[in-house]
PDB file of C-alpha atoms and ligand atoms in Angstrom:
ATOM      1  CA  MET F   1       1.140  25.689  -0.953  1.00  0.00           C
ATOM      2  CA  SER F   2       1.759  23.978  -3.548  1.00  0.00           C
ATOM      3  CA  GLN F   3       0.042  24.327  -7.001  1.00  0.00           C
ATOM      4  CA  LEU F   4      -3.204  22.556  -7.765  1.00  0.00           C
ATOM      5  CA  GLY F   5      -2.487  20.082 -10.972  1.00  0.00           C
ATOM      6  CA  ASN F   6      -4.824  17.462 -12.850  1.00  0.00           C
ATOM      7  CA  LEU F   7      -5.657  14.060 -11.522  1.00  0.00           C
ATOM      8  CA  GLU F   8      -3.744  12.162 -14.502  1.00  0.00           C
ATOM      9  CA  ALA F   9      -4.703   8.909 -15.286  1.00  0.00           C
ATOM     10  CA  GLY F  10      -1.741   6.212 -15.516  1.00  0.00           C
ATOM     11  CA  SER F  11       0.408   2.976 -13.828  1.00  0.00           C
ATOM     12  CA  ARG F  12       2.135   2.160 -10.606  1.00  0.00           C
ATOM     13  CA  HIS F  13       4.541   2.127 -13.247  1.00  0.00           C
ATOM     14  CA  ASP F  14       5.150   5.699 -14.237  1.00  0.00           C
ATOM     15  CA  LEU F  15       8.299   7.002 -13.127  1.00  0.00           C
ATOM     16  CA  ARG F  16       6.845  10.404 -11.196  1.00  0.00           C
ATOM     17  CA  VAL F  17       9.202  13.585  -9.619  1.00  0.00           C
ATOM     18  CA  GLY F  18       9.050  16.624  -9.209  1.00  0.00           C
ATOM     19  CA  ILE F  19       5.817  17.939  -9.460  1.00  0.00           C
ATOM     20  CA  SER F  20       4.759  19.142  -6.298  1.00  0.00           C
ATOM     21  CA  PRO F  21       8.794  21.027  -5.046  1.00  0.00           C
ATOM     22  CA  ASP F  22       7.403  22.939  -2.521  1.00  0.00           C
ATOM     23  CA  ALA F  23       5.544  20.075  -1.314  1.00  0.00           C
ATOM     24  CA  PRO F  24       5.961  19.747   2.134  1.00  0.00           C
ATOM     25  CA  ASP F  25       8.377  16.498   3.755  1.00  0.00           C
ATOM     26  CA  GLU F  26       6.180  14.128   4.514  1.00  0.00           C
ATOM     27  CA  GLY F  27       7.997  12.793   7.593  1.00  0.00           C
ATOM     28  CA  GLN F  28       6.997  16.278   9.089  1.00  0.00           C
ATOM     29  CA  PHE F  29       3.881  16.793   7.459  1.00  0.00           C
ATOM     30  CA  LYS F  30       0.447  17.531   9.798  1.00  0.00           C
ATOM     31  CA  ASP F  31      -2.318  16.187   7.643  1.00  0.00           C
ATOM     32  CA  GLU F  32      -4.235  19.447   6.606  1.00  0.00           C
ATOM     33  CA  PRO F  33      -7.177  19.325   8.862  1.00  0.00           C
ATOM     34  CA  ASN F  34     -10.183  19.510   6.464  1.00  0.00           C
ATOM     35  CA  GLY F  35      -8.428  16.974   3.938  1.00  0.00           C
ATOM     36  CA  ALA F  36      -9.821  19.104   0.865  1.00  0.00           C
ATOM     37  CA  PHE F  37      -6.273  18.964  -0.698  1.00  0.00           C
ATOM     38  CA  GLY F  38      -3.253  16.280  -1.447  1.00  0.00           C
ATOM     39  CA  TYR F  39      -1.039  14.438  -3.172  1.00  0.00           C
ATOM     40  CA  VAL F  40      -1.692  11.910  -5.562  1.00  0.00           C
ATOM     41  CA  HIS F  41       0.915  10.187  -7.774  1.00  0.00           C
ATOM     42  CA  SER F  42      -1.341   8.777  -9.864  1.00  0.00           C
ATOM     43  CA  TYR F  43      -4.662   6.284 -10.573  1.00  0.00           C
ATOM     44  CA  GLU F  44      -5.323   2.952 -12.508  1.00  0.00           C
ATOM     45  CA  THR F  45      -8.604   2.151 -13.718  1.00  0.00           C
ATOM     46  CA  ALA F  46      -8.965  -1.315 -14.264  1.00  0.00           C
ATOM     47  CA  SER F  47      -6.939  -3.377 -11.543  1.00  0.00           C
ATOM     48  CA  ARG F  48      -8.518  -7.099 -10.742  1.00  0.00           C
ATOM     49  CA  TYR F  49      -5.472  -7.238  -8.360  1.00  0.00           C
ATOM     50  CA  ASP F  50      -6.241  -4.368  -5.841  1.00  0.00           C
ATOM     51  CA  GLY F  51      -9.336  -5.792  -3.615  1.00  0.00           C
ATOM     52  CA  PRO F  52     -11.780  -8.284  -4.712  1.00  0.00           C
ATOM     53  CA  GLY F  53     -13.375  -7.489  -9.174  1.00  0.00           C
ATOM     54  CA  LEU F  54     -12.720  -4.901 -11.038  1.00  0.00           C
ATOM     55  CA  ARG F  55     -10.749  -1.851  -8.784  1.00  0.00           C
ATOM     56  CA  VAL F  56      -9.349   2.238  -9.317  1.00  0.00           C
ATOM     57  CA  VAL F  57      -6.671   2.217  -7.597  1.00  0.00           C
ATOM     58  CA  LEU F  58      -5.495   5.765  -6.423  1.00  0.00           C
ATOM     59  CA  PHE F  59      -1.908   5.852  -5.461  1.00  0.00           C
ATOM     60  CA  VAL F  60      -1.603   8.534  -2.981  1.00  0.00           C
ATOM     61  CA  SER F  61       2.096   9.968  -2.497  1.00  0.00           C
ATOM     62  CA  GLY F  62       4.398   9.717   0.827  1.00  0.00           C
ATOM     63  CA  CYS F  63       5.470   6.887   2.710  1.00  0.00           C
ATOM     64  CA  LEU F  64       7.504   7.010   6.028  1.00  0.00           C
ATOM     65  CA  LEU F  65       9.186   3.490   5.238  1.00  0.00           C
ATOM     66  CA  ARG F  66      12.264   2.966   2.968  1.00  0.00           C
ATOM     67  CA  CYS F  67      11.647  -0.600   1.387  1.00  0.00           C
ATOM     68  CA  SER F  68      14.874  -1.449   0.430  1.00  0.00           C
ATOM     69  CA  TYR F  69      12.835  -3.633  -2.315  1.00  0.00           C
ATOM     70  CA  CYS F  70       9.300  -0.914  -3.176  1.00  0.00           C
ATOM     71  CA  HIS F  71       8.889  -0.309  -6.668  1.00  0.00           C
ATOM     72  CA  ASN F  72       7.672   2.870  -6.506  1.00  0.00           C
ATOM     73  CA  PRO F  73      10.097   5.042  -4.556  1.00  0.00           C
ATOM     74  CA  ASP F  74       8.283   8.094  -6.902  1.00  0.00           C
ATOM     75  CA  THR F  75       5.661   7.615  -4.269  1.00  0.00           C
ATOM     76  CA  TRP F  76       7.428   8.987  -1.106  1.00  0.00           C
ATOM     77  CA  HIS F  77       7.782  12.045  -1.517  1.00  0.00           C
ATOM     78  CA  LEU F  78       4.709  14.595  -1.464  1.00  0.00           C
ATOM     79  CA  LYS F  79       6.747  16.427  -3.237  1.00  0.00           C
ATOM     80  CA  ASP F  80       6.880  13.940  -6.365  1.00  0.00           C
ATOM     81  CA  GLY F  81       2.758  14.240  -5.705  1.00  0.00           C
ATOM     82  CA  THR F  82       0.363  15.805  -8.318  1.00  0.00           C
ATOM     83  CA  TYR F  83      -1.883  18.633  -5.126  1.00  0.00           C
ATOM     84  CA  ILE F  84      -5.004  17.576  -6.771  1.00  0.00           C
ATOM     85  CA  SER F  85      -8.595  18.062  -4.383  1.00  0.00           C
ATOM     86  CA  ALA F  86     -10.372  15.764  -2.899  1.00  0.00           C
ATOM     87  CA  SER F  87     -13.674  17.212  -5.316  1.00  0.00           C
ATOM     88  CA  GLN F  88     -11.511  16.131  -8.228  1.00  0.00           C
ATOM     89  CA  VAL F  89     -10.654  13.035  -7.510  1.00  0.00           C
ATOM     90  CA  ILE F  90     -14.067  12.209  -6.291  1.00  0.00           C
ATOM     91  CA  GLU F  91     -15.651  13.606  -8.959  1.00  0.00           C
ATOM     92  CA  ARG F  92     -13.666  10.954 -11.735  1.00  0.00           C
ATOM     93  CA  LEU F  93     -14.109   8.194  -9.386  1.00  0.00           C
ATOM     94  CA  GLY F  94     -18.091   9.268 -10.201  1.00  0.00           C
ATOM     95  CA  THR F  95     -17.634   8.666 -13.494  1.00  0.00           C
ATOM     96  CA  PHE F  96     -16.441   4.972 -13.495  1.00  0.00           C
ATOM     97  CA  ALA F  97     -18.871   4.499 -10.525  1.00  0.00           C
ATOM     98  CA  ASN F  98     -21.538   2.276 -12.149  1.00  0.00           C
ATOM     99  CA  ALA F  99     -18.757   0.125 -14.056  1.00  0.00           C
ATOM    100  CA  LEU F 100     -17.340  -0.655 -10.734  1.00  0.00           C
ATOM    101  CA  ARG F 101     -20.741  -1.534  -9.230  1.00  0.00           C
ATOM    102  CA  ALA F 102     -21.473  -3.747 -11.819  1.00  0.00           C
ATOM    103  CA  LEU F 103     -18.529  -6.087 -11.337  1.00  0.00           C
ATOM    104  CA  ASP F 104     -18.436  -5.830  -8.090  1.00  0.00           C
ATOM    105  CA  GLY F 105     -15.962  -3.823  -7.683  1.00  0.00           C
ATOM    106  CA  GLY F 106     -14.794  -0.349  -5.853  1.00  0.00           C
ATOM    107  CA  LEU F 107     -11.904   1.869  -4.721  1.00  0.00           C
ATOM    108  CA  THR F 108      -8.877   0.573  -3.124  1.00  0.00           C
ATOM    109  CA  ILE F 109      -5.652   3.946  -1.496  1.00  0.00           C
ATOM    110  CA  SER F 110      -2.494   2.881  -2.455  1.00  0.00           C
ATOM    111  CA  GLY F 111       0.840   4.036  -2.494  1.00  0.00           C
ATOM    112  CA  GLY F 112       3.155   5.322  -0.427  1.00  0.00           C
ATOM    113  CA  GLU F 113       0.530   5.459   2.724  1.00  0.00           C
ATOM    114  CA  PRO F 114      -2.585   6.219   2.756  1.00  0.00           C
ATOM    115  CA  LEU F 115      -2.337   6.975   5.853  1.00  0.00           C
ATOM    116  CA  VAL F 116       0.314   9.741   5.542  1.00  0.00           C
ATOM    117  CA  GLN F 117      -2.757  12.087   4.472  1.00  0.00           C
ATOM    118  CA  THR F 118      -5.260  10.728   6.685  1.00  0.00           C
ATOM    119  CA  ALA F 119      -7.453  13.565   6.026  1.00  0.00           C
ATOM    120  CA  PHE F 120      -7.367  13.578   2.102  1.00  0.00           C
ATOM    121  CA  THR F 121      -8.518   9.694   1.928  1.00  0.00           C
ATOM    122  CA  ARG F 122     -10.752  10.016   5.076  1.00  0.00           C
ATOM    123  CA  ARG F 123     -12.697  12.992   2.392  1.00  0.00           C
ATOM    124  CA  ILE F 124     -12.030  10.090  -0.846  1.00  0.00           C
ATOM    125  CA  LEU F 125     -12.594   7.042   0.710  1.00  0.00           C
ATOM    126  CA  ALA F 126     -16.338   9.206   2.105  1.00  0.00           C
ATOM    127  CA  GLY F 127     -16.836   9.997  -1.204  1.00  0.00           C
ATOM    128  CA  ALA F 128     -16.369   6.892  -2.298  1.00  0.00           C
ATOM    129  CA  LYS F 129     -19.636   5.689   0.368  1.00  0.00           C
ATOM    130  CA  GLN F 130     -21.845   7.894  -1.115  1.00  0.00           C
ATOM    131  CA  LEU F 131     -21.168   6.507  -4.739  1.00  0.00           C
ATOM    132  CA  GLY F 132     -22.213   3.576  -2.885  1.00  0.00           C
ATOM    133  CA  LEU F 133     -18.261   1.750  -3.629  1.00  0.00           C
ATOM    134  CA  HIS F 134     -17.072  -0.986  -1.589  1.00  0.00           C
ATOM    135  CA  THR F 135     -13.778   0.765  -0.270  1.00  0.00           C
ATOM    136  CA  ALA F 136     -10.209  -0.432   0.287  1.00  0.00           C
ATOM    137  CA  ILE F 137      -6.727   1.178   1.395  1.00  0.00           C
ATOM    138  CA  GLU F 138      -3.435  -1.205   0.840  1.00  0.00           C
ATOM    139  CA  THR F 139      -1.119   0.006   4.521  1.00  0.00           C
ATOM    140  CA  SER F 140       2.316  -0.994   6.114  1.00  0.00           C
ATOM    141  CA  GLY F 141       0.172  -0.804   9.090  1.00  0.00           C
ATOM    142  CA  TYR F 142       3.126   1.469  10.637  1.00  0.00           C
ATOM    143  CA  LEU F 143       0.657   4.355  11.141  1.00  0.00           C
ATOM    144  CA  GLY F 144      -2.010   2.700  12.003  1.00  0.00           C
ATOM    145  CA  ASP F 145      -2.590   4.802  15.337  1.00  0.00           C
ATOM    146  CA  ARG F 146      -3.655   7.241  12.248  1.00  0.00           C
ATOM    147  CA  ALA F 147      -6.654   5.633  11.898  1.00  0.00           C
ATOM    148  CA  ASP F 148      -9.265   6.634  13.877  1.00  0.00           C
ATOM    149  CA  ASP F 149     -13.079   4.097  14.101  1.00  0.00           C
ATOM    150  CA  ASP F 150     -14.711   6.816  12.294  1.00  0.00           C
ATOM    151  CA  TYR F 151     -11.976   5.961   9.617  1.00  0.00           C
ATOM    152  CA  LEU F 152     -11.765   2.393   9.778  1.00  0.00           C
ATOM    153  CA  SER F 153     -15.577   2.648   9.612  1.00  0.00           C
ATOM    154  CA  ALA F 154     -15.849   3.721   5.911  1.00  0.00           C
ATOM    155  CA  LEU F 155     -13.425   0.761   4.562  1.00  0.00           C
ATOM    156  CA  ASP F 156     -14.634  -2.331   3.886  1.00  0.00           C
ATOM    157  CA  LEU F 157     -11.176  -4.308   3.107  1.00  0.00           C
ATOM    158  CA  VAL F 158      -7.925  -3.745   4.983  1.00  0.00           C
ATOM    159  CA  LEU F 159      -4.741  -5.046   2.306  1.00  0.00           C
ATOM    160  CA  LEU F 160      -2.166  -5.313   4.763  1.00  0.00           C
ATOM    161  CA  ASP F 161       1.317  -5.426   4.008  1.00  0.00           C
ATOM    162  CA  ILE F 162       2.869  -7.489   6.511  1.00  0.00           C
ATOM    163  CA  LYS F 163       7.029  -7.532   5.176  1.00  0.00           C
ATOM    164  CA  SER F 164       8.769  -9.378   8.314  1.00  0.00           C
ATOM    165  CA  SER F 165       7.536 -10.958  11.918  1.00  0.00           C
ATOM    166  CA  ASP F 166      11.161 -10.438  13.077  1.00  0.00           C
ATOM    167  CA  PRO F 167      12.069  -7.377  14.081  1.00  0.00           C
ATOM    168  CA  GLU F 168      15.359  -7.302  12.662  1.00  0.00           C
ATOM    169  CA  THR F 169      14.258  -8.152   9.173  1.00  0.00           C
ATOM    170  CA  TYR F 170      11.994  -5.546   9.404  1.00  0.00           C
ATOM    171  CA  ARG F 171      14.009  -2.933   9.906  1.00  0.00           C
ATOM    172  CA  SER F 172      16.343  -4.189   8.037  1.00  0.00           C
ATOM    173  CA  VAL F 173      14.225  -4.016   4.641  1.00  0.00           C
ATOM    174  CA  THR F 174      11.661  -0.913   5.952  1.00  0.00           C
ATOM    175  CA  GLY F 175      14.276   1.099   8.249  1.00  0.00           C
ATOM    176  CA  ARG F 176      11.507   1.296  10.696  1.00  0.00           C
ATOM    177  CA  ASP F 177      10.004  -0.786  13.712  1.00  0.00           C
ATOM    178  CA  LEU F 178       7.419  -4.077  13.490  1.00  0.00           C
ATOM    179  CA  ALA F 179       6.137  -2.877  16.269  1.00  0.00           C
ATOM    180  CA  PRO F 180       3.069  -0.281  15.153  1.00  0.00           C
ATOM    181  CA  THR F 181       2.400  -3.303  12.363  1.00  0.00           C
ATOM    182  CA  LEU F 182       1.360  -5.875  14.692  1.00  0.00           C
ATOM    183  CA  ARG F 183      -0.658  -3.394  16.882  1.00  0.00           C
ATOM    184  CA  PHE F 184      -2.571  -2.260  14.021  1.00  0.00           C
ATOM    185  CA  ALA F 185      -3.081  -6.373  13.074  1.00  0.00           C
ATOM    186  CA  GLU F 186      -4.013  -6.821  16.218  1.00  0.00           C
ATOM    187  CA  ARG F 187      -6.597  -3.771  16.634  1.00  0.00           C
ATOM    188  CA  LEU F 188      -8.062  -5.046  12.874  1.00  0.00           C
ATOM    189  CA  ALA F 189      -8.932  -8.257  14.197  1.00  0.00           C
ATOM    190  CA  ALA F 190     -10.611  -7.521  17.549  1.00  0.00           C
ATOM    191  CA  ILE F 191     -13.116  -5.123  15.259  1.00  0.00           C
ATOM    192  CA  GLY F 192     -13.102  -7.590  12.373  1.00  0.00           C
ATOM    193  CA  LYS F 193     -12.293  -6.074  10.215  1.00  0.00           C
ATOM    194  CA  PRO F 194     -11.952  -7.846   6.783  1.00  0.00           C
ATOM    195  CA  VAL F 195      -7.986  -8.196   5.886  1.00  0.00           C
ATOM    196  CA  TRP F 196      -5.995  -9.088   3.224  1.00  0.00           C
ATOM    197  CA  VAL F 197      -2.658  -9.908   4.129  1.00  0.00           C
ATOM    198  CA  ARG F 198       0.046  -9.144   1.905  1.00  0.00           C
ATOM    199  CA  PHE F 199       3.984 -10.876   1.978  1.00  0.00           C
ATOM    200  CA  THR F 200       6.478 -10.053  -0.246  1.00  0.00           C
ATOM    201  CA  LEU F 201       8.719 -12.572  -1.430  1.00  0.00           C
ATOM    202  CA  VAL F 202      12.438 -11.450  -1.504  1.00  0.00           C
ATOM    203  CA  PRO F 203      14.886 -14.552  -1.796  1.00  0.00           C
ATOM    204  CA  GLY F 204      17.446 -14.020   0.405  1.00  0.00           C
ATOM    205  CA  PHE F 205      15.792 -10.923   2.305  1.00  0.00           C
ATOM    206  CA  THR F 206      12.033 -12.224   3.369  1.00  0.00           C
ATOM    207  CA  ASP F 207      12.257 -15.856   2.629  1.00  0.00           C
ATOM    208  CA  ASP F 208      13.901 -17.978   5.759  1.00  0.00           C
ATOM    209  CA  PRO F 209      11.049 -19.839   6.870  1.00  0.00           C
ATOM    210  CA  ASP F 210      10.848 -19.005  10.364  1.00  0.00           C
ATOM    211  CA  ASN F 211       9.984 -15.300   9.139  1.00  0.00           C
ATOM    212  CA  VAL F 212       7.408 -16.967   6.999  1.00  0.00           C
ATOM    213  CA  ASP F 213       6.222 -18.832   9.780  1.00  0.00           C
ATOM    214  CA  GLY F 214       5.776 -16.316  11.993  1.00  0.00           C
ATOM    215  CA  ILE F 215       3.504 -14.645   9.809  1.00  0.00           C
ATOM    216  CA  ALA F 216       1.983 -17.439   9.802  1.00  0.00           C
ATOM    217  CA  ARG F 217       1.393 -18.506  13.412  1.00  0.00           C
ATOM    218  CA  LEU F 218       0.445 -14.302  14.259  1.00  0.00           C
ATOM    219  CA  VAL F 219      -2.064 -14.164  10.966  1.00  0.00           C
ATOM    220  CA  ALA F 220      -3.224 -18.223  11.246  1.00  0.00           C
ATOM    221  CA  PRO F 221      -5.761 -17.360  14.105  1.00  0.00           C
ATOM    222  CA  MET F 222      -7.169 -14.148  13.242  1.00  0.00           C
ATOM    223  CA  LYS F 223     -10.672 -15.187  11.603  1.00  0.00           C
ATOM    224  CA  ASN F 224     -11.034 -11.386   9.840  1.00  0.00           C
ATOM    225  CA  VAL F 225      -7.763 -12.472   7.521  1.00  0.00           C
ATOM    226  CA  LYS F 226      -9.500 -13.758   4.715  1.00  0.00           C
ATOM    227  CA  TRP F 227      -6.016 -14.008   2.280  1.00  0.00           C
ATOM    228  CA  VAL F 228      -2.611 -14.354   2.821  1.00  0.00           C
ATOM    229  CA  GLU F 229      -1.207 -13.144  -0.709  1.00  0.00           C
ATOM    230  CA  VAL F 230       2.587 -14.250  -1.358  1.00  0.00           C
ATOM    231  CA  GLN F 231       3.933 -11.412  -3.999  1.00  0.00           C
ATOM    232  CA  PRO F 232       6.521 -12.405  -5.462  1.00  0.00           C
ATOM    233  CA  PHE F 233       9.795 -10.352  -6.099  1.00  0.00           C
ATOM    234  CA  HIS F 234      10.203  -8.570  -9.717  1.00  0.00           C
ATOM    235  CA  GLN F 235      12.834  -6.187 -10.899  1.00  0.00           C
ATOM    236  CA  LEU F 236      10.267  -3.511 -12.139  1.00  0.00           C
ATOM    237  CA  GLY F 237      10.830  -0.986 -10.040  1.00  0.00           C
ATOM    238  CA  GLU F 238      14.389  -0.669 -10.729  1.00  0.00           C
ATOM    239  CA  PHE F 239      14.775   2.211 -13.481  1.00  0.00           C
ATOM    240  CA  LYS F 240      13.165   3.853 -10.750  1.00  0.00           C
ATOM    241  CA  TRP F 241      15.513   3.743  -8.416  1.00  0.00           C
ATOM    242  CA  LYS F 242      18.317   4.291 -10.916  1.00  0.00           C
ATOM    243  CA  SER F 243      16.637   6.719 -12.668  1.00  0.00           C
ATOM    244  CA  MET F 244      16.023   8.540  -9.026  1.00  0.00           C
ATOM    245  CA  LYS F 245      19.836   7.710  -8.298  1.00  0.00           C
ATOM    246  CA  LEU F 246      19.367   6.164  -5.213  1.00  0.00           C
ATOM    247  CA  ASP F 247      20.906   3.227  -3.836  1.00  0.00           C
ATOM    248  CA  TYR F 248      19.290   0.288  -4.985  1.00  0.00           C
ATOM    249  CA  LYS F 249      20.323  -3.284  -3.384  1.00  0.00           C
ATOM    250  CA  HIS F 250      18.149  -5.620  -5.341  1.00  0.00           C
ATOM    251  CA  VAL F 251      20.669  -5.831  -8.774  1.00  0.00           C
ATOM    252  CA  ASN F 252      21.021  -9.711  -8.192  1.00  0.00           C
ATOM    253  CA  THR F 253      18.452 -10.706  -6.334  1.00  0.00           C
ATOM    254  CA  PRO F 254      16.268 -13.113  -8.669  1.00  0.00           C
ATOM    255  CA  THR F 255      12.808 -13.270  -8.910  1.00  0.00           C
ATOM    256  CA  PRO F 256      11.163 -16.323  -6.586  1.00  0.00           C
ATOM    257  CA  THR F 257      11.988 -19.699  -8.147  1.00  0.00           C
ATOM    258  CA  PRO F 258       8.229 -20.952  -8.655  1.00  0.00           C
ATOM    259  CA  ASP F 259       9.445 -23.925  -6.176  1.00  0.00           C
ATOM    260  CA  LEU F 260      10.230 -20.958  -3.195  1.00  0.00           C
ATOM    261  CA  VAL F 261       6.672 -19.390  -3.559  1.00  0.00           C
ATOM    262  CA  ALA F 262       4.841 -22.646  -3.936  1.00  0.00           C
ATOM    263  CA  ARG F 263       6.867 -23.749  -0.487  1.00  0.00           C
ATOM    264  CA  VAL F 264       5.612 -19.968   1.089  1.00  0.00           C
ATOM    265  CA  ILE F 265       2.321 -20.220  -0.020  1.00  0.00           C
ATOM    266  CA  GLU F 266       2.228 -24.095   1.659  1.00  0.00           C
ATOM    267  CA  GLN F 267       3.695 -22.928   4.306  1.00  0.00           C
ATOM    268  CA  PHE F 268       0.873 -20.480   5.234  1.00  0.00           C
ATOM    269  CA  ARG F 269      -1.336 -23.243   4.180  1.00  0.00           C
ATOM    270  CA  ALA F 270      -0.403 -25.820   6.335  1.00  0.00           C
ATOM    271  CA  ALA F 271      -1.023 -23.148   9.610  1.00  0.00           C
ATOM    272  CA  GLY F 272      -4.354 -23.657   8.811  1.00  0.00           C
ATOM    273  CA  CYS F 273      -4.382 -19.429   6.000  1.00  0.00           C
ATOM    274  CA  HIS F 274      -6.267 -19.579   2.786  1.00  0.00           C
ATOM    275  CA  SER F 275      -3.023 -18.177   0.766  1.00  0.00           C
ATOM    276  CA  ARG F 276      -2.262 -17.880  -2.695  1.00  0.00           C
TER     277      ARG F 276
HETATM  278  S1  LIG P   1       5.732   1.254   2.636  1.00  0.00           S
HETATM  279 FE1  LIG P   1       4.982   0.303  -0.434  1.00  0.00          FE
HETATM  280  S2  LIG P   1       5.132   2.332  -0.840  1.00  0.00           S
HETATM  281 FE2  LIG P   1       6.103   2.459   1.036  1.00  0.00          FE
HETATM  282  S3  LIG P   1       8.340   1.918   0.707  1.00  0.00           S
HETATM  283 FE3  LIG P   1       7.635   0.029   1.203  1.00  0.00          FE
HETATM  284  S4  LIG P   1       6.729  -0.982  -0.134  1.00  0.00           S
HETATM  285 FE4  LIG P   1       7.240   1.638  -0.790  1.00  0.00          FE
END
């Protein structure tokens, strides 16, 4: 059992490693049945980017993907997170609730992958709902099957990262299969759950016009998809890869030019998506 720590405010750009060395492996992790405790990287209090209005963003630990351009590899392992109680998170969230409601915002759980710790995040989402907050998760969708109907009913929005429409490209950039993400996207469409699709534009890796068109064709008919957000690759995570002695493939990958970003947004718009 990991030692209970404190919930620390911070930023997705803070490096946090080795905080709970006896935590289970995220690949073997069987979520604790009642989700009373879990592993968290940090939280931010003033995001205007991760959902509508002003957001508190909780970064939870654990992810089964290994995106080559991930800017938060210190969220991959539960052992790098702080072990805390869900009630501690909800209590802290409560101190921001008035401001979040007044600014049409809410809670976004990101990571890492919120669906690695399904019981823990379910409990936090329920607490946020009791506070009258808008709720969202950011997910790759790879573990979408773990989100049952009850879990989805506590969500007002899903930020769904679709990293590629091509199974081979998806595997080469994430190390995992694309199919579960597509299955989750279709399920969300079938129940009309609001979604913002997020696409990370990595020159030389995901910018192929056919790859972009494939995602556009997939999501354009989905009426629940409110936005397709193009997220330009950046190098802000490079220092984490180096500090963690991980093999970083993108030392020489440039950030996308404004022209490339405009081309990709236009591809989505031409297919009928709202894109920005
Ligand atoms: S899904 Fe997100 S947290 Fe997981 S490896 Fe990819 S970018 Fe990183």
